[in-house]
Short mmCIF file of C-alpha atoms and ligand atoms in Angstrom, two decimals:
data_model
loop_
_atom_site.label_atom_id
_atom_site.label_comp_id
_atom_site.label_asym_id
_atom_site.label_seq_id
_atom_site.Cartn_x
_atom_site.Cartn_y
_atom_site.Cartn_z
CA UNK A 1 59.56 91.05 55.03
CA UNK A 2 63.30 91.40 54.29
CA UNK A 3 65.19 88.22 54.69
CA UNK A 4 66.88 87.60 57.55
CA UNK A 5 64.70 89.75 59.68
CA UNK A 6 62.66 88.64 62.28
CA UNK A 7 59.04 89.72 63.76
CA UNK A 8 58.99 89.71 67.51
CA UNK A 9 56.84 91.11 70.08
CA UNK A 10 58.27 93.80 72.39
CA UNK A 11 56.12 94.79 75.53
CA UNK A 12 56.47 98.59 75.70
CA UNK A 13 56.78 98.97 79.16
CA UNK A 14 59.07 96.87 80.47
CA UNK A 15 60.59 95.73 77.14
CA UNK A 16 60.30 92.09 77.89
CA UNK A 17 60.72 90.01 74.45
CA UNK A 18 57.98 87.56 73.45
CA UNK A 19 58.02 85.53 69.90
CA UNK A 20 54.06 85.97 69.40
CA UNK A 21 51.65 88.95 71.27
CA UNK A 22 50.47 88.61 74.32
CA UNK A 23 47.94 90.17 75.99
CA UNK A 24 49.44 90.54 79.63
CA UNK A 25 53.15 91.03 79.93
CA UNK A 26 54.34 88.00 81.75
CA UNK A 27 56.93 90.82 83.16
CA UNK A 28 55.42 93.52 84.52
CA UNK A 29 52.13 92.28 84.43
CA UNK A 30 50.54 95.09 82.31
CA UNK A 31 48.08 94.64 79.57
CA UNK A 32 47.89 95.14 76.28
CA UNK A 33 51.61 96.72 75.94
CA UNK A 34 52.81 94.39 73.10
CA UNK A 35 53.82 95.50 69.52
CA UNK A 36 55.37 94.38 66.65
CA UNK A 37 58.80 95.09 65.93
CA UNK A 38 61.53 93.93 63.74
CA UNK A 39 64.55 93.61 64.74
CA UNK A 40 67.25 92.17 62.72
CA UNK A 41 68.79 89.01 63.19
CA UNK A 42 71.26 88.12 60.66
CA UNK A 43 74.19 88.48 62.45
CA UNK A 44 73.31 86.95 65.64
CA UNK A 45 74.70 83.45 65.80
CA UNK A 46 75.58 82.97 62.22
CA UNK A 47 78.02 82.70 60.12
CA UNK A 48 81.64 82.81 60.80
CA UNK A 49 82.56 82.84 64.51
CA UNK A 50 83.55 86.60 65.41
CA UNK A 51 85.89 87.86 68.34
CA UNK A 52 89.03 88.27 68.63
CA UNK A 53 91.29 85.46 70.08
CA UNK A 54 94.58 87.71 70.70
CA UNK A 55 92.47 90.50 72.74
CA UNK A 56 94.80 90.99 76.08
CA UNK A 57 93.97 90.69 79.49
CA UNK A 58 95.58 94.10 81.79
CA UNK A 59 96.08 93.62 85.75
CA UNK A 60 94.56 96.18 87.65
CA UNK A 61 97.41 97.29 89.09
CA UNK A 62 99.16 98.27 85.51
CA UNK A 63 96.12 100.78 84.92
CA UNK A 64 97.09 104.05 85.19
CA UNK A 65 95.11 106.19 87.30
CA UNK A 66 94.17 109.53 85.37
CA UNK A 67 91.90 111.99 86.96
CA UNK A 68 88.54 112.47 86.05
CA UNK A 69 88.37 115.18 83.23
CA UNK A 70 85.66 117.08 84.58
CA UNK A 71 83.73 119.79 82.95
CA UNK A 72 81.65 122.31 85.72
CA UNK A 73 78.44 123.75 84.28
CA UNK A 74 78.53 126.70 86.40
CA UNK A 75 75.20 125.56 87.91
CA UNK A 76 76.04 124.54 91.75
CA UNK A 77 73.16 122.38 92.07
CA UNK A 78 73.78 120.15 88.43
CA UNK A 79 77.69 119.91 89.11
CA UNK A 80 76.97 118.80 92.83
CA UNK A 81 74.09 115.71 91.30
CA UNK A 82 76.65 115.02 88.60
CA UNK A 83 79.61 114.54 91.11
CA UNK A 84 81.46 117.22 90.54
CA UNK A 85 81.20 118.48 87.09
CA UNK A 86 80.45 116.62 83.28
CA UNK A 87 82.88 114.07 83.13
CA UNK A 88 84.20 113.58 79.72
CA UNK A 89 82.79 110.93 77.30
CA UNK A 90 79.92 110.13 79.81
CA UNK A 91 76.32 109.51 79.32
CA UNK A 92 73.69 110.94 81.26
CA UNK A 93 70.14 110.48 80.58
CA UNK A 94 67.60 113.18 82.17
CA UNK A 95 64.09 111.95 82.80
CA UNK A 96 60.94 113.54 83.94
CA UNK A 97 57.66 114.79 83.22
CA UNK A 98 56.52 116.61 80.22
CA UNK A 99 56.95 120.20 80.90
CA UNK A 100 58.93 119.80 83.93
CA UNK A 101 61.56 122.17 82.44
CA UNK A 102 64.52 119.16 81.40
CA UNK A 103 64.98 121.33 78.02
CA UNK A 104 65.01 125.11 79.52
CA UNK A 105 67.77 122.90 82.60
CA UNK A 106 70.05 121.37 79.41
CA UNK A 107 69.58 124.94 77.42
CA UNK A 108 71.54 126.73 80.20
CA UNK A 109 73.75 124.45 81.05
CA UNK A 110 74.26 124.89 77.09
CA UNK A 111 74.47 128.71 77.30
CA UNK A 112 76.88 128.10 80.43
CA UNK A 113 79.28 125.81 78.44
CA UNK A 114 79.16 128.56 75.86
CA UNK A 115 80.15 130.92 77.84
CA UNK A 116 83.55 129.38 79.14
CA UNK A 117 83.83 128.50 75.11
CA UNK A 118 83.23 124.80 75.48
CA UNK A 119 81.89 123.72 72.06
CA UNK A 120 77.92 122.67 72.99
CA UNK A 121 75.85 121.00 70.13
CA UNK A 122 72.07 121.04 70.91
CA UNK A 123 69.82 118.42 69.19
CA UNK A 124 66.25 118.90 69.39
CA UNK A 125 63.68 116.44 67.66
CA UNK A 126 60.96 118.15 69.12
CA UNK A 127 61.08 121.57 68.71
CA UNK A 128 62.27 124.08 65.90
CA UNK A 129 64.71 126.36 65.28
CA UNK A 130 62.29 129.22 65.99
CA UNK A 131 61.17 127.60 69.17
CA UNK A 132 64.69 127.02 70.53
CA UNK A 133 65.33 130.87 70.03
CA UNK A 134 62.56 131.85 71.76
CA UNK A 135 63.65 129.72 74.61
CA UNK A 136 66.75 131.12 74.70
CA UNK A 137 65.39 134.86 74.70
CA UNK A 138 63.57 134.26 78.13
CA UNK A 139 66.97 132.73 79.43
CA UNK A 140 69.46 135.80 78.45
CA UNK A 141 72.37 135.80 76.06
CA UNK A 142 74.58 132.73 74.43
CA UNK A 143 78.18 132.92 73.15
CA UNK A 144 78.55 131.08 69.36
CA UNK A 145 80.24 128.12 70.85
CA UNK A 146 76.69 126.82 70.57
CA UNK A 147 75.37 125.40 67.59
CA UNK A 148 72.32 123.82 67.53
CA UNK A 149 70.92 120.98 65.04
CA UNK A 150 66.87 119.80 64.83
CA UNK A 151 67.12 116.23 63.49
CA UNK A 152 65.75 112.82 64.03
CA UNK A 153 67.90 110.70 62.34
CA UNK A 154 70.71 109.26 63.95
CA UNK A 155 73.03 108.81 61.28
CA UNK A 156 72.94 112.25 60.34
CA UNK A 157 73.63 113.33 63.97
CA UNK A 158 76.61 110.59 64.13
CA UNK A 159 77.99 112.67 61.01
CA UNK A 160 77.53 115.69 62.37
CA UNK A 161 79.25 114.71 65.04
CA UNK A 162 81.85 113.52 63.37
CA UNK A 163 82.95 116.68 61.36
CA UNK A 164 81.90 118.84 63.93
CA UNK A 165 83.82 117.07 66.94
CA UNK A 166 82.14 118.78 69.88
CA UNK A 167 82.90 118.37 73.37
CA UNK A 168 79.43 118.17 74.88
CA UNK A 169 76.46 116.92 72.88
CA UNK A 170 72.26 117.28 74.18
CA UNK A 171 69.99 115.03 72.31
CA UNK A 172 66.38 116.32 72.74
CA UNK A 173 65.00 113.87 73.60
CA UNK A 174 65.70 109.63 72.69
CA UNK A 175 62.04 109.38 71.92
CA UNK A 176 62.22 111.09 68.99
CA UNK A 177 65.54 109.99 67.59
CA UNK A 178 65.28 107.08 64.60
CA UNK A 179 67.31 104.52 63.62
CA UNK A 180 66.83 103.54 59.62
CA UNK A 181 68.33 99.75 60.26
CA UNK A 182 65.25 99.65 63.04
CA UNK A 183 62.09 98.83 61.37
CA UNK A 184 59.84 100.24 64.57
CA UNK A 185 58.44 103.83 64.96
CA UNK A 186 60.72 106.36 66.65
CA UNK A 187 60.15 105.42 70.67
CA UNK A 188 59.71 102.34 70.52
CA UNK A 189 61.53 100.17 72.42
CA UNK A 190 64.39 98.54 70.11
CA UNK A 191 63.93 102.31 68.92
CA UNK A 192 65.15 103.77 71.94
CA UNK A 193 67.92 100.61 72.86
CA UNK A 194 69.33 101.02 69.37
CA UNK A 195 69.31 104.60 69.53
CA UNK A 196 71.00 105.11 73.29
CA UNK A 197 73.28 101.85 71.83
CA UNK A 198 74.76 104.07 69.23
CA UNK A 199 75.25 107.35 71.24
CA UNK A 200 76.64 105.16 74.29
CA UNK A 201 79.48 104.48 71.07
CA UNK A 202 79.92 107.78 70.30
CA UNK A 203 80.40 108.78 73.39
CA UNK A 204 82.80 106.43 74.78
CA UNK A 205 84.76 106.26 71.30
CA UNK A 206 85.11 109.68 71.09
CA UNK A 207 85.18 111.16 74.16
CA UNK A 208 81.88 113.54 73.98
CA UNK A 209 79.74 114.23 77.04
CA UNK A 210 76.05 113.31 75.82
CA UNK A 211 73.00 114.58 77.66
CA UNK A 212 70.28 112.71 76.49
CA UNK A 213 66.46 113.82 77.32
CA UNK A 214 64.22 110.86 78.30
CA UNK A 215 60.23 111.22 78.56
CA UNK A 216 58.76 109.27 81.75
CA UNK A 217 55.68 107.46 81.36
CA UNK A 218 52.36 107.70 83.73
CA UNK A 219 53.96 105.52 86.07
CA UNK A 220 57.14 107.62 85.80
CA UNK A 221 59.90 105.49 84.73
CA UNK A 222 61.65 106.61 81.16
CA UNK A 223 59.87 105.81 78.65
CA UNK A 224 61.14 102.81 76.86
CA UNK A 225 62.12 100.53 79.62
CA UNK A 226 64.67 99.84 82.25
CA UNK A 227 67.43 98.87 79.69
CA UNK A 228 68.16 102.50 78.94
CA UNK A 229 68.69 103.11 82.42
CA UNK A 230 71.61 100.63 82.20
CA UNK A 231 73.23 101.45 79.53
CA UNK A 232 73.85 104.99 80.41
CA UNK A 233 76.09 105.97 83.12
CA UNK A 234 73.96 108.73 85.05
CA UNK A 235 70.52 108.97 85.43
CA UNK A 236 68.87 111.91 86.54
CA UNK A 237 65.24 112.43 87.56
CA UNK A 238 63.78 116.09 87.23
CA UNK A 239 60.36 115.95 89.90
CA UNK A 240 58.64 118.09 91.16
CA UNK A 241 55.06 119.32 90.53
CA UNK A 242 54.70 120.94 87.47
CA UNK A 243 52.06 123.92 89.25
CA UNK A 244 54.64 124.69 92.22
CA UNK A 245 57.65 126.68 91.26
CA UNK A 246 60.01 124.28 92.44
CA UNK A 247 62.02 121.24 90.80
CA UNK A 248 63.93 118.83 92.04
CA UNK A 249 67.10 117.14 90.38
CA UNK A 250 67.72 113.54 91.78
CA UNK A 251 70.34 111.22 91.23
CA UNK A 252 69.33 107.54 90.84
CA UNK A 253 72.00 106.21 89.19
CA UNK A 254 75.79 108.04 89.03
CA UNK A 255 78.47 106.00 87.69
CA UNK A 256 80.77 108.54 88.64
CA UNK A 257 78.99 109.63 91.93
CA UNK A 258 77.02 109.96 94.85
CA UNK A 259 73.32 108.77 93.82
CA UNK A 260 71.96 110.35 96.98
CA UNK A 261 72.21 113.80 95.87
CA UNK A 262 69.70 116.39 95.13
CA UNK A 263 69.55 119.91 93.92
CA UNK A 264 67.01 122.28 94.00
CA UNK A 265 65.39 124.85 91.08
CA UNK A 266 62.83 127.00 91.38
CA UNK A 267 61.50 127.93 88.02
CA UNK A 268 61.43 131.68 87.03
CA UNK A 269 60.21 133.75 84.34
CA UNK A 270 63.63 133.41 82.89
CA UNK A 271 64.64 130.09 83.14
CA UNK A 272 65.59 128.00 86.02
CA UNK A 273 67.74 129.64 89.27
CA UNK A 274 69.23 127.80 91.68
CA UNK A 275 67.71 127.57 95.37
CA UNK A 276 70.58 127.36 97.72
CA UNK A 277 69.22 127.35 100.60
CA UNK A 278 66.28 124.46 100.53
CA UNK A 279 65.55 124.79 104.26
CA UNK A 280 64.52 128.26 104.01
CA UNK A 281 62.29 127.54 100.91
CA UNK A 282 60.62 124.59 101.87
CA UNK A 283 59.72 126.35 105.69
CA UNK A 284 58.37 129.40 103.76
CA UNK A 285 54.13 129.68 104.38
CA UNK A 286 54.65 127.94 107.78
CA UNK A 287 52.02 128.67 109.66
CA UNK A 288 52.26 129.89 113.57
CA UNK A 289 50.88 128.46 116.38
CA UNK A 290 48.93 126.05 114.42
CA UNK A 291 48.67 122.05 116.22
CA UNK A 292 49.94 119.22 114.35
CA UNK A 293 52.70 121.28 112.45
CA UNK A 294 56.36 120.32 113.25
CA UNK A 295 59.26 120.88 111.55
CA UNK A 296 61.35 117.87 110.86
CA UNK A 297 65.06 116.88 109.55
CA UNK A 298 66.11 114.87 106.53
CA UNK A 299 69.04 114.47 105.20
CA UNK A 300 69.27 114.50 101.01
CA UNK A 301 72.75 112.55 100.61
CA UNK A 302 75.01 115.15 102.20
CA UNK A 303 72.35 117.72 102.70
CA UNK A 304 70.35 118.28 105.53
CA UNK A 305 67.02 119.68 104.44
CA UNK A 306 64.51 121.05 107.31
CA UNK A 307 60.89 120.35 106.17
CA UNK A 308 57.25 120.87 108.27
CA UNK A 309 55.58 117.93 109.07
CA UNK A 310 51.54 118.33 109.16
CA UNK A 311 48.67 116.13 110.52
CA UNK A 312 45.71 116.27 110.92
CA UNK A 313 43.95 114.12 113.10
CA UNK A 314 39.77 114.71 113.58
CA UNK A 315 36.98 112.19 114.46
CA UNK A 316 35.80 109.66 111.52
CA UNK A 317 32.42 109.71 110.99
CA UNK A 318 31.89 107.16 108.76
CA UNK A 319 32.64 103.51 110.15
CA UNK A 320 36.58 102.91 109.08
CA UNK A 321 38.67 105.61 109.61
CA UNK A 322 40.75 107.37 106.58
CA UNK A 323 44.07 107.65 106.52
CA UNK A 324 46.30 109.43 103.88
CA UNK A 325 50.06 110.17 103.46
CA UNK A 326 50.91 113.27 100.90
CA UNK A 327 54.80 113.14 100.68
CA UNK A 328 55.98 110.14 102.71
CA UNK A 329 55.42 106.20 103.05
CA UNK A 330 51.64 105.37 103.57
CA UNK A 331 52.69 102.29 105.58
CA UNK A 332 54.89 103.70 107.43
CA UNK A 333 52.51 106.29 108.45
CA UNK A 334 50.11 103.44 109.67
CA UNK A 335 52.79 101.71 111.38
CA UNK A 336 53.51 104.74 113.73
CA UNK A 337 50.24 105.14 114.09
CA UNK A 338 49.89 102.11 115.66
CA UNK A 339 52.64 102.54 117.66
CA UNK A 340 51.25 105.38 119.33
CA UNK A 341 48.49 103.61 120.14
CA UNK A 342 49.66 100.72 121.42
CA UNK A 343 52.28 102.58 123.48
CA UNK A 344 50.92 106.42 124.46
CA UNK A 345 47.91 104.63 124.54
CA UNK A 346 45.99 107.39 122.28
CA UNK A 347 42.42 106.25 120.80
CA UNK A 348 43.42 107.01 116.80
CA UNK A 349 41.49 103.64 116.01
CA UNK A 350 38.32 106.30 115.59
CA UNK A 351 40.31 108.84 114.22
CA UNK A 352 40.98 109.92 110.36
CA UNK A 353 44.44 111.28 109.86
CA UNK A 354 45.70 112.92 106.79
CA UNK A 355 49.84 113.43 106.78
CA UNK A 356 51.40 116.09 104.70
CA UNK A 357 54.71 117.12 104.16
CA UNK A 358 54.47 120.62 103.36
CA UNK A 359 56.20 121.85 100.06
CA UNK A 360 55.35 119.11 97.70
CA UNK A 361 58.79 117.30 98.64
CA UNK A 362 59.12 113.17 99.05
CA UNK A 363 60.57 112.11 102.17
CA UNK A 364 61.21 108.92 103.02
CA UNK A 365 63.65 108.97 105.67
CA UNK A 366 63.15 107.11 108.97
CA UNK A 367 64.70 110.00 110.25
CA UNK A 368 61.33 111.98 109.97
CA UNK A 369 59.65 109.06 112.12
CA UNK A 370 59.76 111.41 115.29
CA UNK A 371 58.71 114.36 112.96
CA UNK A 372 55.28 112.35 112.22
CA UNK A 373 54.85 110.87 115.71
CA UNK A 374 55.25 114.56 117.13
CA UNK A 375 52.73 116.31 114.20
CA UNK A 376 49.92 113.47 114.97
CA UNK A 377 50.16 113.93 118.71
CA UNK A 378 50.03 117.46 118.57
CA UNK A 379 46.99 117.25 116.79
CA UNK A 380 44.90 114.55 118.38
CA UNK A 381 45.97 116.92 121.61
CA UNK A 382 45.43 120.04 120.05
CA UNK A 383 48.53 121.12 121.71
CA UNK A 384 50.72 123.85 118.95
CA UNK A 385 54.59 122.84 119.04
CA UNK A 386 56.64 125.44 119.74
CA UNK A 387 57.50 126.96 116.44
CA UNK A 388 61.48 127.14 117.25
CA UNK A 389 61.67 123.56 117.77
CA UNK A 390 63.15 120.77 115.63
CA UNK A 391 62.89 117.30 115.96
CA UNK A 392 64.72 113.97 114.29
CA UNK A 393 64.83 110.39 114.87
CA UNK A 394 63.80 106.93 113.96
CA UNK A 395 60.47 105.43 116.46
CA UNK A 396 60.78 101.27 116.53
CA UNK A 397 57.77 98.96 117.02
CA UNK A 398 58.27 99.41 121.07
CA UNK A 399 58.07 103.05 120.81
CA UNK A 400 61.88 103.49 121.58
CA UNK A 401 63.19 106.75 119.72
CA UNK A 402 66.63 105.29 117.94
CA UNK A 403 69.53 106.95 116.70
CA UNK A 404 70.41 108.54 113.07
CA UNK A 405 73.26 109.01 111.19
CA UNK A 406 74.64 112.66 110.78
CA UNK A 407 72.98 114.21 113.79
CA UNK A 408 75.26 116.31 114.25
CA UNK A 409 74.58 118.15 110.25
CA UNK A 410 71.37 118.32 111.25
CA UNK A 411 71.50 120.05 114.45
CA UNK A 412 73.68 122.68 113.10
CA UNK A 413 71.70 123.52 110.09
CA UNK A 414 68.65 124.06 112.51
CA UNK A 415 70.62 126.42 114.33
CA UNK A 416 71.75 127.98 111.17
CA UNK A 417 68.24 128.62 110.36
CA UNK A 418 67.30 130.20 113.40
CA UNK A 419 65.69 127.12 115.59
CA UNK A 420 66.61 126.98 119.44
CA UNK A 421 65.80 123.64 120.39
CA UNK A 422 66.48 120.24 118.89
CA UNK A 423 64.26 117.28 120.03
CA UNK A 424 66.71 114.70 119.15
CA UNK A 425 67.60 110.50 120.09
CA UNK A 426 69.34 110.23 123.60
CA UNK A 427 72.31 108.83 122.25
CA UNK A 428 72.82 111.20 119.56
CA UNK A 429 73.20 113.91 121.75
CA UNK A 430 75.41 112.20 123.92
CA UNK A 431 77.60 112.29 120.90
CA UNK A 432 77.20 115.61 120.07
CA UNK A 433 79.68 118.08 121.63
CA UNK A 434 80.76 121.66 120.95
CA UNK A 435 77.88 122.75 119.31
CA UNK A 436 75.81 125.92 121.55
CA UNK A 437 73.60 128.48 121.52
CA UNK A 438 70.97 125.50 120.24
CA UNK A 439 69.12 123.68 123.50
CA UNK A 440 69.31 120.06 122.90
CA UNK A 441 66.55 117.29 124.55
CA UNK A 442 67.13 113.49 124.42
CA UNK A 443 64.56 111.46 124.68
CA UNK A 444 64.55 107.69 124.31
CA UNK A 445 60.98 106.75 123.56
CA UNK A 446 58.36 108.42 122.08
CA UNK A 447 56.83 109.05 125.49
CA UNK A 448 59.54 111.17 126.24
CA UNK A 449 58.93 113.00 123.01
CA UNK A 450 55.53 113.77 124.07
CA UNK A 451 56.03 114.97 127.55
CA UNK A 452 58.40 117.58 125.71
CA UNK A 453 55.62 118.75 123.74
CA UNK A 454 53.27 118.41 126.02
CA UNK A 455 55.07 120.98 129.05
P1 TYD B 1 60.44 122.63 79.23
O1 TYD B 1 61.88 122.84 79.50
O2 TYD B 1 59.95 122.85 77.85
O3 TYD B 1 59.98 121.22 79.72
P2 TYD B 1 60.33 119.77 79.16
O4 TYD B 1 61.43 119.92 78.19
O5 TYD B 1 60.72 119.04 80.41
O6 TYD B 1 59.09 119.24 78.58
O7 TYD B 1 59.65 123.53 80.28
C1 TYD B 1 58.67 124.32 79.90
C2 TYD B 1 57.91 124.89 81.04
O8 TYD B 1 58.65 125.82 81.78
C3 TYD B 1 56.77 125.62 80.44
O9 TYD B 1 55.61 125.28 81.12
C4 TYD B 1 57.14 127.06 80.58
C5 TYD B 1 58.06 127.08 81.73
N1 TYD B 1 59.12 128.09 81.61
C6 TYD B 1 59.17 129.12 82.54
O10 TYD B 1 58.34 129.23 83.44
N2 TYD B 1 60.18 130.05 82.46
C7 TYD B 1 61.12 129.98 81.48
O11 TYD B 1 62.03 130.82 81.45
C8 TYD B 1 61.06 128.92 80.55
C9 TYD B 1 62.08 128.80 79.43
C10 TYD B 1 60.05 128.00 80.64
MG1 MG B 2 61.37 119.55 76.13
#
């Protein structure tokens, strides 16, 4: 071993450090994630003492404020995750699945950054030259603002950089990007740190927007652990499932931004388009006159989003009933459950009950509380909901219906889509004024809720 460097023990899920391997991660509590690494250590702690003792200290009040230099991407949904547009010399890592589409999302926001001749470098370590073009084919024309680069290495790419100078960088993807003065295989986790360490520099020293690609593992955080989640300044989750035409784009972590943002994509035989209108998409294949189907409203940071609520709620036949939540909080499915029967006084302690929320999409709003209550009494009734009503609110432990924020949002995108009555908290209606042609029903307790229903 070279001297001065030192053998230690990364685990490669949560990147917790350990002098000799382990076989559980005292961390995260996985097994058999250690692996020997070699990091170097000669200028930790040694030597002369570094720093610099004449570095100044600014009030806040003598910073100037300079707006945000903000680049738009053309693509609605991206700018609106982002905050507004690429802001220059940030860092935004973009996670998901394999095959989710996160290169065919960064190749046209490439080919859109070409267009308004913003200089684009693409970086791919996974995939060549050829492969890019054919990409590109299925996604229409590019402008030669666009250069593209397939290389590993990292100091090549800080040289290319360099003479190049372009404004907006896409590395494709961390995993596959090397460091030489890192002794560990590309991915790895001082791999990855070192790697996102010396783009983070470029980026901030220079100015240059970099996209960088991050695979998820099973359990779906980026690969290589949390620590690249805190170096960079936006993180962006691309979900979805990978058999449904949609995708989702979520905001976890915006330096420069809301973080409770999504947008929407539906993927297309020529690259990703923009769904506008999510309502509209995820209500499509509702069925009609069906019991335990309800359509529900959530809000996605400033969005409202209007999504159907199923359950179905049938006789168990073996001793301990099933119950299973596809799209929202298992617990909290239990916990209404409960509530209904403590309260309406319904026998679902010898009932199975399977919860869906149509469309694939994760909800986890407490607004959709009154959504679920309504779909599971429908059900165990066998009573259909009209299919022009809408419902939102939060149910508490006594069964009282409570209020949410933005009721008002909500209530007017269910009009806008065609809805004409709103099954909504007491008090939020109270609050709501001005708004017609939409028939709104308080109710304070989930008893209430039913005897809507139930008429
Ligand atoms: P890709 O961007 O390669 O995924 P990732 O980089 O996240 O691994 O996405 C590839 C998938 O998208 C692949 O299954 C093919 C599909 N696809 C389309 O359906 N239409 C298209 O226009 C493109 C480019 C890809
Ligand atoms: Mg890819």
């Amino acid at each position: 071993m070279a001297k001065g460097r030192t053998c230690v023990y990364f685990c490669q899920n949560c990147g917790y450090e350990s002098g000799k391997w382990l076989g559980q991660c005292p961390g995260c509590r996985e097994w058999n994630t250690f692996v020997e690494e070699f990091v170097d250590k000669r200028s930790v702690g040694k030597g002369k003492q570094s720093g610099n003792e004449h570095a100044q200290t600014v009030p806040l009040s003598a910073i100037e404020m300079t707006q945000d230099k903000r680049v738009s991407t053309n693509i609605a949904e991206l700018d609106r995750v982002l905050g507004g547009g690429i802001v220059q010399g940030s860092l935004v890592l973009v996670g998901g699945d394999p095959g989710i589409g996160k290169s065919t999302l960064l190749l046209q926001v490439c080919q859109n950054l070409s267009k308004q001749k913003v200089k684009v470098l693409y970086i791919s370590g996974e995939e060549s030259l050829q492969q890019i073009k054919i990409r590109a084919e299925r996604i229409g024309t590019f402008e030669d603002s666009l250069s593209l680069l397939c290389e590993t290495n990292l100091d090549t790419i800080q040289k290319v950089i360099d003479r190049e100078k372009p404004q907006i960088v896409v590395i494709d993807s961390i995993q596959t990007m090397y460091n030489e003065n890192v002794a560990s295989a590309p991915g790895s986790v001082s791999q990855v740190r070192e790697s996102t360490g010396t783009l983070m520099q470029i980026a901030k020293g220079s100015g240059i927007s970099i996209f960088i690609v991050g695979h998820v593992t099973k359990e779906g955080v980026v690969a290589g652990p949390r620590v690249l989640e805190h170096m960079v300044d936006t993180v962006l989750y691309f979900e979805g499932d990978r058999h449904a035409a949609y995708r989702i784009l979520r905001g976890v972590k915006n330096r420069f931004g809301s973080t409770n943002e999504i947008g929407v994509f539906e993927m297309r035989q020529n690259g990703l388009v923009e769904v506008e209108n999510p309502s509209e998409f995820m209500l499509s294949g509702k069925p009609e006159g069906a019991s335990g189907s309800v359509v529900a409203c959530s809000m996605e940071g400033t969005r409202p989003i209007l999504l159907e609520v199923q359950a179905l709620v049938c006789h168990t036949n073996f001793g301990i009933p099933r119950r299973t939540a596809a799209g929202t909080d298992f617990n909290r499915v239990n916990l209404l459950m409960a509530v209904l029967e403590k309260r309406l006084g319904l026998q679902l302690g010898n009932c199975d009950a399977y919860i869906n929320i149509a469309g694939g999409i994760r909800m986890n709003e407490p607004a959709i509380d009154l959504g679920i209550v309504l779909s599971i009494i429908s059900s165990y009734k066998e009573k259909p909901i009209d299919e022009k009503t809408i419902c939102f609110g939060e149910v508490g432990l006594s069964g009282e219906v409570r209020a949410v924020s933005m009721a008002e949002q909500r209530v007017l995108e269910a009009k806008k889509l065609g809805f004409d009555t709103c099954i909504l908290p007491e008090v939020c209606r109270e609050n709501i004024k001005g708004i017609s042609g939409i028939k709104l029903v308080g109710v304070r307790t989930v008893k209430d809720a039913m005897d809507c229903i139930m008429r």
